[in-house]
Amino acid sequence: FFLESQRKTGFIGLITCLISVKQLFLDVVKSGQLDFILTYKLSQDHIEMLFSAIRSRGGFNNNPSAAQFEAAYKRLLIHTNLTVSNGANCAPQDATNILSVTSTKKKPKENFLDILCVEEMPNLISDDNLQEIPQYQTFAIEHISGFIVKKILCVLKCNVCAAELIDTNSRHKLIDIKNRGGLTKPSIDVINLCEIAEKNFILWITQAIKNQKNINVIQYLIIKCMSSINIKLYFVNLNKHIYSQSPINNHLLQIIKLILKYYNTIRLHHFNKELVGSKMRIRSKLTKIITFKNQ
C-alpha cells in the first residue's frame, strides 16, 4: 500500500538502503575482507556535521566562496578533534572524530634559487631601471618598516642587533601622526632596505612577472635586492659584532634577509588582494542569485 501511495519516496529509499546493505555484506563480509560492518558508519551524519561546523565559521554568510571555504576547512583541520554544534541537523551518537591530523611534519618542496639562477632569468631588473619613490609613498614605507621591525624583534634574541633596528629619536611624519605611544620607529637603514625592496618589487611587477613561473617569488625578490645593495653600507655598528661569526650566515645577513622577506611578503599579499578585489562583487548583496554568477 505504501509503495503505491504519493508518499512512497521514503519507503522506497528505506528498502533500497536495506538491499544495498545486504549486498555490501555479501561482498565484504562473506568474502572475508571484513569481519563485520558498522552500518552507522555508512550514515551521512558525519559529513553533515562537518559542513555544519564549516557553516558556523562563516557567521551569517550561508554561501561561502572557495577561499572562505578553504580558510574554514584549514581552521577546523588544525584541531585534533572537531566538535559538533548543538544546533546542527544531526547529533553524534559516539566519540568518532570527524577530522583528525597527524603529528608528522612534512617537508615542503621548494625551488631553491641563487644569484646565478636569478641572473639567468629573462627581463632582468637592472639598477638603471630603479626609479625614485614619491614622497607620499616613502612615508608609507616608513610606517611599514616600523611594523617589520616589530615583527623581527619578536624572533630576534640578540640585543646588539635589536638596538640597531630602532631609532627612537628619528622623525617620521606619518608615524608621528598615527602614533599614540605604541608604534615602533625604525632606523634609517631599515627604511633604506625597504625602499630598495619596493623599487625591485615594482619593477618585478612591470617587467619580469609574465616570464617567471613555478619559482619562489619571495626568495627571488630577496636575491634581487641582495644583489643590488652594498652590505657594508648598512648597520655599520654591527661590523665588529660579526667578526666572530660565519661570513656567509652572520647576524647582519640574517637581519637584512628578514627585512626583505617581511617587506616583500607584505607587498605581495597587498598586490594579490588588489588583483582579486578589482572585480565587482555582488556576493554580500545577493546571496542566492550569485550561484549563477560564478561567485
Short mmCIF file of C-alpha atoms in Angstrom, two decimals, residues 28-274:
data_model
loop_
_atom_site.label_atom_id
_atom_site.label_comp_id
_atom_site.label_asym_id
_atom_site.label_seq_id
_atom_site.Cartn_x
_atom_site.Cartn_y
_atom_site.Cartn_z
CA VAL A 28 32.91 -7.65 2.02
CA VAL A 29 31.95 -9.93 4.93
CA LYS A 30 31.17 -13.19 3.19
CA SER A 31 34.29 -12.78 1.06
CA GLY A 32 36.42 -12.44 4.19
CA GLN A 33 37.61 -8.86 3.65
CA LEU A 34 35.91 -7.65 6.84
CA ASP A 35 34.69 -9.37 9.98
CA PHE A 36 31.62 -7.18 10.36
CA ILE A 37 30.01 -3.96 9.10
CA LEU A 38 29.02 -1.00 11.25
CA THR A 39 26.06 0.42 9.37
CA TYR A 40 26.18 3.55 11.50
CA LYS A 41 29.46 4.42 9.81
CA LEU A 42 27.64 4.46 6.47
CA SER A 43 25.44 7.32 7.61
CA GLN A 44 25.88 10.79 6.16
CA ASP A 45 25.52 12.37 9.59
CA HIS A 46 29.26 12.85 9.92
CA ILE A 47 29.58 14.82 6.71
CA GLU A 48 26.51 16.86 7.66
CA MET A 49 28.13 17.70 10.99
CA LEU A 50 31.34 18.64 9.17
CA PHE A 51 29.55 21.07 6.87
CA SER A 52 27.60 22.38 9.86
CA ALA A 53 30.89 23.27 11.54
CA ILE A 54 32.12 24.91 8.31
CA ARG A 55 28.83 26.80 8.05
CA SER A 56 29.23 28.13 11.59
CA ARG A 57 32.64 29.56 10.71
CA GLY A 58 31.05 31.83 8.12
CA GLY A 59 28.64 33.54 10.51
CA PHE A 60 25.70 34.97 8.58
CA ASN A 61 27.19 34.00 5.21
CA ASN A 62 25.36 30.88 4.00
CA ASN A 63 27.18 30.63 0.67
CA PRO A 64 30.95 30.94 1.21
CA SER A 65 33.38 31.43 -1.63
CA ALA A 66 36.14 28.95 -2.42
CA ALA A 67 38.69 30.98 -0.44
CA GLN A 68 36.36 31.27 2.56
CA PHE A 69 35.63 27.53 2.48
CA GLU A 70 39.34 26.75 2.28
CA ALA A 71 40.09 29.03 5.24
CA ALA A 72 37.31 27.49 7.34
CA TYR A 73 38.42 23.96 6.45
CA LYS A 74 42.04 24.72 7.40
CA ARG A 75 40.89 26.29 10.67
CA LEU A 76 38.97 23.15 11.56
CA LEU A 77 41.73 20.86 10.39
CA ILE A 78 44.32 22.17 12.85
CA HIS A 79 42.31 20.80 15.77
CA THR A 80 42.79 17.17 16.73
CA ASN A 81 39.08 16.72 17.43
CA LEU A 82 36.26 18.60 15.76
CA THR A 83 33.26 19.27 17.99
CA VAL A 84 29.76 19.48 16.60
CA SER A 85 27.36 22.32 17.23
CA ASN A 86 24.28 21.56 19.32
CA GLY A 87 22.15 23.31 16.72
CA ALA A 88 23.18 21.03 13.86
CA ASN A 89 20.82 18.75 11.95
CA CYS A 90 22.44 15.62 13.41
CA ALA A 91 23.59 14.67 16.88
CA PRO A 92 26.66 12.44 17.40
CA GLN A 93 25.98 9.06 18.95
CA ASP A 94 29.58 8.12 19.73
CA ALA A 95 33.02 9.66 20.16
CA THR A 96 34.01 9.38 16.50
CA ASN A 97 36.25 12.21 15.29
CA ILE A 98 35.12 13.99 12.15
CA LEU A 99 38.57 15.31 11.27
CA SER A 100 42.00 14.47 12.57
CA VAL A 101 45.52 15.41 11.61
CA THR A 102 48.73 13.55 12.19
CA SER A 103 51.71 14.98 14.01
CA THR A 104 54.04 14.11 11.15
CA LYS A 105 55.98 17.13 9.98
CA LYS A 106 56.05 17.35 6.21
CA LYS A 107 58.95 18.91 4.40
CA PRO A 108 57.67 21.23 1.65
CA LYS A 109 59.34 21.01 -1.71
CA GLU A 110 60.97 24.32 -2.59
CA ASN A 111 62.66 25.68 -5.65
CA PHE A 112 65.98 26.93 -4.33
CA LEU A 113 67.45 29.90 -6.12
CA ASP A 114 70.81 31.59 -6.02
CA ILE A 115 72.27 34.68 -7.63
CA LEU A 116 73.37 32.77 -10.73
CA CYS A 117 69.86 31.38 -11.29
CA VAL A 118 68.33 34.83 -10.91
CA GLU A 119 70.74 36.40 -13.37
CA GLU A 120 69.90 33.78 -16.00
CA MET A 121 66.19 34.67 -15.98
CA PRO A 122 64.85 36.93 -18.73
CA ASN A 123 63.88 40.58 -18.28
CA LEU A 124 66.46 41.26 -15.62
CA ILE A 125 65.92 44.13 -13.23
CA SER A 126 68.90 46.42 -13.61
CA ASP A 127 69.98 49.30 -11.41
CA ASP A 128 69.31 51.75 -14.24
CA ASN A 129 65.60 50.91 -14.11
CA LEU A 130 65.28 51.74 -10.41
CA GLN A 131 63.23 54.92 -10.13
CA GLU A 132 62.83 57.32 -7.27
CA ILE A 133 59.92 56.69 -4.94
CA PRO A 134 57.39 59.54 -4.45
CA GLN A 135 57.44 61.27 -1.08
CA TYR A 136 53.98 60.11 -0.01
CA GLN A 137 54.98 56.54 -0.78
CA THR A 138 58.13 56.98 1.28
CA PHE A 139 56.01 57.88 4.30
CA ALA A 140 54.02 54.68 3.86
CA ILE A 141 57.23 52.65 3.54
CA GLU A 142 58.48 54.16 6.81
CA HIS A 143 55.25 53.10 8.50
CA ILE A 144 55.57 49.56 7.12
CA SER A 145 59.21 49.48 8.20
CA GLY A 146 58.16 50.06 11.79
CA PHE A 147 55.81 47.08 11.59
CA ILE A 148 58.60 44.95 10.11
CA VAL A 149 60.95 45.91 12.95
CA LYS A 150 58.26 44.96 15.45
CA LYS A 151 57.91 41.52 13.85
CA ILE A 152 61.68 40.98 13.75
CA LEU A 153 62.05 41.90 17.42
CA CYS A 154 59.65 39.07 18.27
CA VAL A 155 62.10 36.48 16.88
CA LEU A 156 65.40 38.30 17.42
CA LYS A 157 67.34 37.28 20.53
CA CYS A 158 70.47 39.39 20.06
CA ASN A 159 70.22 42.68 21.98
CA VAL A 160 73.05 44.26 19.98
CA CYS A 161 71.25 43.67 16.68
CA ALA A 162 67.89 44.72 18.12
CA ALA A 163 69.29 48.10 19.14
CA GLU A 164 70.32 48.80 15.52
CA LEU A 165 66.79 48.34 14.21
CA ILE A 166 65.18 51.06 16.34
CA ASP A 167 65.78 54.80 16.35
CA THR A 168 63.53 56.48 18.91
CA ASN A 169 64.93 59.94 18.15
CA SER A 170 64.10 59.87 14.44
CA ARG A 171 61.25 61.91 12.97
CA HIS A 172 58.71 60.31 10.64
CA LYS A 173 55.71 62.34 9.52
CA LEU A 174 53.20 59.52 9.07
CA ILE A 175 54.36 57.57 12.13
CA ASP A 176 54.28 60.69 14.30
CA ILE A 177 50.72 61.45 13.17
CA LYS A 178 49.40 57.95 13.79
CA ASN A 179 51.49 57.19 16.87
CA ARG A 180 49.67 57.01 20.20
CA GLY A 181 52.64 55.56 22.03
CA GLY A 182 52.70 52.03 20.63
CA LEU A 183 54.25 52.35 17.18
CA THR A 184 57.86 51.37 16.51
CA LYS A 185 60.22 53.86 14.88
CA PRO A 186 62.64 52.11 12.50
CA SER A 187 66.22 53.11 11.89
CA ILE A 188 67.30 54.73 8.64
CA ASP A 189 68.98 51.52 7.44
CA VAL A 190 65.74 49.56 7.74
CA ILE A 191 63.88 52.23 5.78
CA ASN A 192 66.52 52.27 3.03
CA LEU A 193 66.33 48.49 2.66
CA CYS A 194 62.55 48.63 2.43
CA GLU A 195 62.78 51.33 -0.24
CA ILE A 196 65.12 49.14 -2.29
CA ALA A 197 62.73 46.23 -1.86
CA GLU A 198 59.85 48.45 -3.03
CA LYS A 199 61.73 49.50 -6.17
CA ASN A 200 62.59 45.93 -7.08
CA PHE A 201 59.04 44.80 -6.39
CA ILE A 202 57.56 47.46 -8.69
CA LEU A 203 59.97 46.55 -11.48
CA TRP A 204 59.24 42.86 -10.98
CA ILE A 205 55.52 43.56 -11.45
CA THR A 206 56.04 45.61 -14.60
CA GLN A 207 58.79 43.60 -16.29
CA ALA A 208 59.50 40.11 -15.02
CA ILE A 209 56.21 38.77 -13.67
CA LYS A 210 54.95 37.41 -17.02
CA ASN A 211 58.05 35.36 -17.79
CA GLN A 212 58.56 33.75 -14.40
CA LYS A 213 56.54 30.75 -13.36
CA ASN A 214 56.99 27.99 -10.80
CA ILE A 215 59.51 29.93 -8.73
CA ASN A 216 59.59 31.09 -5.14
CA VAL A 217 58.72 34.76 -5.65
CA ILE A 218 59.76 35.86 -2.16
CA GLN A 219 63.13 34.17 -2.45
CA TYR A 220 63.63 35.58 -5.94
CA LEU A 221 62.94 39.15 -4.79
CA ILE A 222 65.24 38.75 -1.79
CA ILE A 223 68.10 37.64 -4.03
CA LYS A 224 67.46 40.51 -6.45
CA CYS A 225 67.57 43.00 -3.60
CA MET A 226 70.67 41.42 -2.07
CA SER A 227 72.48 41.60 -5.40
CA SER A 228 71.68 45.32 -5.80
CA ILE A 229 72.96 46.59 -2.43
CA ASN A 230 76.32 47.03 -0.75
CA ILE A 231 76.01 45.27 2.60
CA LYS A 232 78.91 47.22 4.10
CA LEU A 233 76.84 50.43 3.99
CA TYR A 234 74.09 49.09 6.25
CA PHE A 235 74.21 48.67 10.03
CA VAL A 236 77.81 49.86 10.27
CA ASN A 237 77.83 49.44 14.05
CA LEU A 238 77.50 45.67 13.61
CA ASN A 239 80.82 45.29 11.79
CA LYS A 240 82.72 44.40 14.95
CA HIS A 241 79.83 42.33 16.23
CA ILE A 242 80.01 39.88 13.31
CA TYR A 243 83.78 39.31 13.36
CA SER A 244 83.44 36.04 15.28
CA GLN A 245 80.51 34.80 13.19
CA SER A 246 80.23 32.94 9.92
CA PRO A 247 80.89 35.20 6.91
CA ILE A 248 78.03 33.67 4.92
CA ASN A 249 75.42 33.49 7.68
CA ASN A 250 76.14 36.17 10.26
CA HIS A 251 73.67 38.36 12.12
CA LEU A 252 73.98 41.16 9.58
CA LEU A 253 72.94 38.95 6.67
CA GLN A 254 70.15 37.39 8.69
CA ILE A 255 68.70 40.78 9.63
CA ILE A 256 68.83 42.10 6.06
CA LYS A 257 67.19 38.95 4.69
CA LEU A 258 64.47 39.11 7.35
CA ILE A 259 63.70 42.74 6.48
CA LEU A 260 63.50 41.96 2.77
CA LYS A 261 61.45 38.82 3.38
CA TYR A 262 58.83 40.53 5.55
CA TYR A 263 58.52 43.54 3.25
CA ASN A 264 58.18 41.50 0.05
CA THR A 265 55.65 39.23 1.75
CA ILE A 266 53.52 42.22 2.76
CA ARG A 267 53.72 43.78 -0.70
CA LEU A 268 52.93 40.51 -2.44
CA HIS A 269 49.85 39.93 -0.29
CA HIS A 270 48.69 43.51 -0.92
CA PHE A 271 49.25 43.14 -4.67
CA ASN A 272 47.27 39.89 -4.78
CA LYS A 273 44.47 41.43 -2.74
CA GLU A 274 44.19 44.35 -5.16
#
